[in-house]
Coordinates of C-alpha atoms in Angstrom, one line a residue:
Chain A
A1 CA 0.0 0.0 0.0
Q2 CA 1.2 3.5 -0.9
K3 CA 2.1 5.2 2.4
I4 CA 3.3 8.5 1.1
T5 CA 1.6 10.2 -1.8
Q6 CA 2.8 13.3 -3.7
T7 CA 0.3 14.1 -6.3
Q8 CA 2.3 16.8 -8.1
P9 CA 4.9 15.5 -10.3
G10 CA 5.9 19.0 -11.3
M11 CA 5.2 22.5 -10.1
F12 CA 6.1 26.0 -11.4
V13 CA 6.4 29.1 -9.2
Q14 CA 7.4 32.6 -9.9
E15 CA 10.5 33.8 -8.1
K16 CA 9.6 35.6 -4.8
E17 CA 6.2 33.9 -4.6
A18 CA 5.2 31.2 -2.1
V19 CA 4.5 27.6 -3.2
T20 CA 2.9 24.6 -1.5
L21 CA 4.0 21.1 -2.2
D22 CA 1.4 18.5 -1.3
C23 CA 2.0 15.3 0.7
T24 CA -0.5 12.9 2.2
Y25 CA 0.4 9.9 4.2
D26 CA -1.2 6.7 5.5
T27 CA -0.4 5.1 8.8
S28 CA -2.2 3.5 11.7
D29 CA 0.7 4.1 14.1
P30 CA -0.1 7.0 16.4
S31 CA 3.6 7.9 16.7
Y32 CA 5.3 8.9 13.5
G33 CA 7.6 11.5 12.0
L34 CA 7.2 13.4 8.7
F35 CA 10.1 14.8 6.8
W36 CA 10.9 16.9 3.7
Y37 CA 14.1 16.5 1.7
K38 CA 15.3 18.6 -1.2
Q39 CA 17.3 16.9 -3.9
P40 CA 19.0 19.4 -6.3
S41 CA 20.3 18.3 -9.7
S42 CA 23.6 17.5 -8.2
G43 CA 21.9 14.6 -6.4
E44 CA 22.5 15.0 -2.7
M45 CA 19.7 14.7 -0.3
I46 CA 19.2 17.8 1.9
F47 CA 17.0 17.6 5.0
L48 CA 14.6 20.5 5.2
I49 CA 12.1 20.1 8.0
Y50 CA 10.7 17.6 10.5
Q51 CA 7.2 17.3 12.1
G52 CA 6.4 14.8 14.8
S53 CA 2.9 13.4 15.1
Y54 CA 2.6 14.7 18.7
D55 CA 3.9 18.1 17.9
Q56 CA 1.3 20.8 18.7
Q57 CA 2.8 23.4 16.5
N58 CA 3.5 23.3 12.8
A59 CA 7.2 23.0 12.1
T60 CA 9.1 26.0 10.6
E61 CA 12.7 26.3 9.4
G62 CA 13.5 29.6 7.9
R63 CA 11.5 29.9 4.6
Y64 CA 10.2 26.4 5.0
S65 CA 7.0 25.5 7.0
L66 CA 5.1 22.3 7.2
N67 CA 1.3 22.6 7.1
F68 CA 0.5 19.6 9.3
Q69 CA -3.2 18.5 9.2
K70 CA -3.3 15.4 11.2
A71 CA -7.0 14.5 10.7
R72 CA -6.5 14.8 6.9
K73 CA -3.2 13.0 7.1
S74 CA -1.5 15.7 5.2
A75 CA 1.9 17.4 5.6
N76 CA 2.3 20.0 2.9
L77 CA 5.5 21.9 2.5
V78 CA 5.2 25.6 2.1
I79 CA 8.2 27.5 0.7
S80 CA 7.9 31.3 1.1
A81 CA 9.7 33.8 -1.1
S82 CA 10.9 31.2 -3.7
Q83 CA 14.4 31.6 -5.0
L84 CA 15.9 30.3 -8.2
G85 CA 18.1 28.0 -6.0
D86 CA 14.9 26.3 -4.8
S87 CA 14.5 24.6 -8.2
A88 CA 14.9 20.9 -7.3
M89 CA 13.2 17.7 -6.5
Y90 CA 11.4 17.6 -3.2
F91 CA 10.6 14.4 -1.3
C92 CA 8.1 13.9 1.5
A93 CA 9.0 11.0 3.8
M94 CA 7.6 9.3 6.8
R95 CA 9.0 7.2 9.7
E96 CA 6.6 5.2 11.8
G97 CA 7.2 5.0 15.5
N98 CA 6.7 1.3 15.8
T99 CA 9.7 0.5 13.6
G100 CA 12.7 -0.2 15.7
G101 CA 15.0 0.3 12.8
F102 CA 13.8 3.8 11.8
K103 CA 12.8 2.8 8.3
T104 CA 11.9 5.9 6.4
I105 CA 9.5 5.7 3.4
F106 CA 9.7 8.3 0.7
G107 CA 7.1 9.6 -1.7
A108 CA 7.7 9.8 -5.5
G109 CA 8.7 13.5 -5.3
T110 CA 7.7 16.8 -6.8
R111 CA 10.0 18.6 -9.2
L112 CA 9.8 22.4 -8.5
F113 CA 10.7 24.9 -11.2
V114 CA 11.3 28.5 -10.0
K115 CA 10.9 31.0 -12.8
A116 CA 12.7 34.3 -12.9
Chain B
E1 CA 30.2 20.9 10.0
P2 CA 30.4 17.1 10.3
E3 CA 29.1 15.2 7.2
V4 CA 28.7 11.7 5.9
T5 CA 31.1 10.7 3.2
Q6 CA 30.9 8.0 0.6
T7 CA 33.3 6.4 -1.7
P8 CA 33.6 6.0 -4.6
S9 CA 31.4 8.7 -6.1
H10 CA 30.9 6.5 -9.2
Q11 CA 31.4 2.7 -9.6
V12 CA 31.2 0.9 -12.9
T13 CA 31.1 -2.9 -12.7
Q14 CA 30.4 -5.9 -14.9
M15 CA 27.3 -7.9 -14.3
G16 CA 28.0 -10.7 -11.9
Q17 CA 30.8 -8.9 -10.1
E18 CA 30.8 -8.0 -6.5
V19 CA 31.0 -4.4 -5.3
I20 CA 31.6 -2.8 -2.0
L21 CA 30.3 0.7 -1.3
R22 CA 31.9 2.6 1.5
C23 CA 30.6 5.1 3.9
V24 CA 32.0 7.0 6.8
P25 CA 29.1 8.2 9.0
I26 CA 29.2 11.1 11.3
S27 CA 31.5 10.1 14.1
N28 CA 29.3 10.2 17.1
H29 CA 26.2 8.7 15.3
L30 CA 24.9 5.3 16.3
Y31 CA 22.4 4.5 13.6
F32 CA 23.3 3.9 10.0
Y33 CA 21.3 3.4 6.9
W34 CA 21.5 2.5 3.2
Y35 CA 19.0 3.8 0.6
R36 CA 18.8 3.2 -3.1
Q37 CA 17.5 5.5 -5.8
I38 CA 17.1 4.2 -9.3
L39 CA 17.4 7.0 -11.8
G40 CA 14.3 9.2 -11.9
Q41 CA 12.6 7.2 -9.2
K42 CA 12.0 7.7 -5.4
V43 CA 14.4 6.9 -2.7
E44 CA 14.0 3.3 -1.3
F45 CA 15.0 2.2 2.1
L46 CA 17.4 -0.9 2.1
V47 CA 18.5 -1.4 5.6
S48 CA 19.2 0.1 9.0
F49 CA 22.1 -0.9 11.4
Y50 CA 22.6 -0.4 15.1
N51 CA 24.9 -1.9 17.6
N52 CA 26.7 -4.0 15.0
E53 CA 23.6 -5.7 13.7
I54 CA 20.7 -5.1 11.3
S55 CA 17.8 -3.3 12.9
E56 CA 15.5 -3.5 10.0
K57 CA 15.6 -4.3 6.3
S58 CA 13.3 -4.0 3.3
E59 CA 12.2 -6.7 0.9
I60 CA 14.8 -5.3 -1.5
F61 CA 17.6 -6.3 0.9
D62 CA 17.9 -9.9 0.0
D63 CA 20.7 -12.4 0.3
Q64 CA 22.5 -10.5 -2.5
F65 CA 23.2 -7.6 -0.1
S66 CA 25.1 -7.4 3.2
V67 CA 26.3 -4.7 5.4
E68 CA 29.2 -4.4 7.8
R69 CA 30.9 -2.0 10.1
P70 CA 34.4 -3.4 9.9
D71 CA 36.0 -0.8 12.2
G72 CA 34.9 2.2 14.2
S73 CA 34.4 4.5 11.3
N74 CA 33.4 2.7 8.1
F75 CA 30.0 1.3 7.2
T76 CA 29.9 -0.8 4.0
L77 CA 27.3 -2.2 1.7
K78 CA 28.3 -5.3 -0.3
I79 CA 26.4 -6.3 -3.4
R80 CA 27.2 -9.8 -4.6
S81 CA 26.7 -11.0 -8.2
T82 CA 25.4 -7.6 -9.4
K83 CA 22.6 -7.4 -11.9
L84 CA 21.7 -4.7 -14.4
E85 CA 18.8 -3.6 -12.2
D86 CA 21.2 -2.9 -9.4
S87 CA 22.2 0.2 -11.3
A88 CA 21.2 3.2 -9.0
M89 CA 22.4 5.8 -6.7
Y90 CA 23.2 4.4 -3.3
F91 CA 22.9 6.7 -0.3
C92 CA 24.3 6.1 3.1
A93 CA 22.8 8.0 6.1
S94 CA 23.4 8.2 9.8
S95 CA 21.6 9.6 12.8
G96 CA 22.5 10.3 16.3
D97 CA 20.3 8.4 18.7
R98 CA 16.8 7.1 19.2
G99 CA 15.3 10.5 19.6
H100 CA 17.2 12.1 16.8
N101 CA 14.9 13.0 14.0
E102 CA 17.2 13.9 11.2
Q103 CA 19.1 11.4 9.1
F104 CA 22.1 13.0 7.5
F105 CA 22.7 11.7 4.0
G106 CA 26.0 11.2 2.2
P107 CA 26.5 12.5 -1.4
G108 CA 25.8 9.0 -2.8
T109 CA 27.6 6.4 -4.9
R110 CA 26.4 6.0 -8.4
L111 CA 26.6 2.3 -9.3
T112 CA 26.5 1.4 -13.0
V113 CA 26.2 -2.3 -13.9
L114 CA 27.1 -3.2 -17.5

C-alpha cells in the first residue's frame, strides 16, 4: 500500500512567490515523523524540515514551513519567497514509530521549477 | 560541520561482479542506513544498522546484499553478483540516537552495472 503520496509530479512558481507542495500519508501508528528533503540536480539529499505526530505546532525552518493537518493526514511543505536555487526535486517522507529500525519511506517526489 | 562521506562517487562494474560501497558516517552517530534511488525514481529504504547488527531491512535487501561495520568509522554495503537492475544511486545516512529526528545523508555512490 502506498504510504506517502505526492500528487504533483511538477510545479512551477514565480520567483519571490510562495508555493505549496502536497503530501498525504497513511499510517495506523499514532507515533510517526514526517520529513521533507530537497534533492538538487547534483543529487545530494538535503534535510529541510521535520514534524512529529505529537507536535502541537507546525514546524518551521526559515523559509520552509510544514502545514500539518493530522486529521486529513497531510503534511504539505510551504516555501515562502521562492528563490531560483529552490529549483529541485522535493521528497516527502515518513518514519513510523513502531519501527525499531527507523525505516523511512519516501514519496515519489515533486519537481519544483522556479521562474525568474 | 560534520558530514557523511561516501566512496567511490561512481562505480562501474560488470554484471555478476561483487561491489563494496563505502561510507563514513558522522563520528558520534549510532544508527546507519542505506538507501537506493534508481534514476528518476523515489528513494527506497534498504537497511538500518545499530549496535553491530541489522535493525530493519526492506524486501529489496535480500541475500545478495550485506552490510558491515568493519571498524569504528566505516560502514559498507556489499552487493554480490550484481545485476543490471542494481544500477542506481546508493545513499548512506546516519543519525544520532533514538530520539534524533534527522538522518544525515551522504552524497551517494552512483553504481552502474554493465
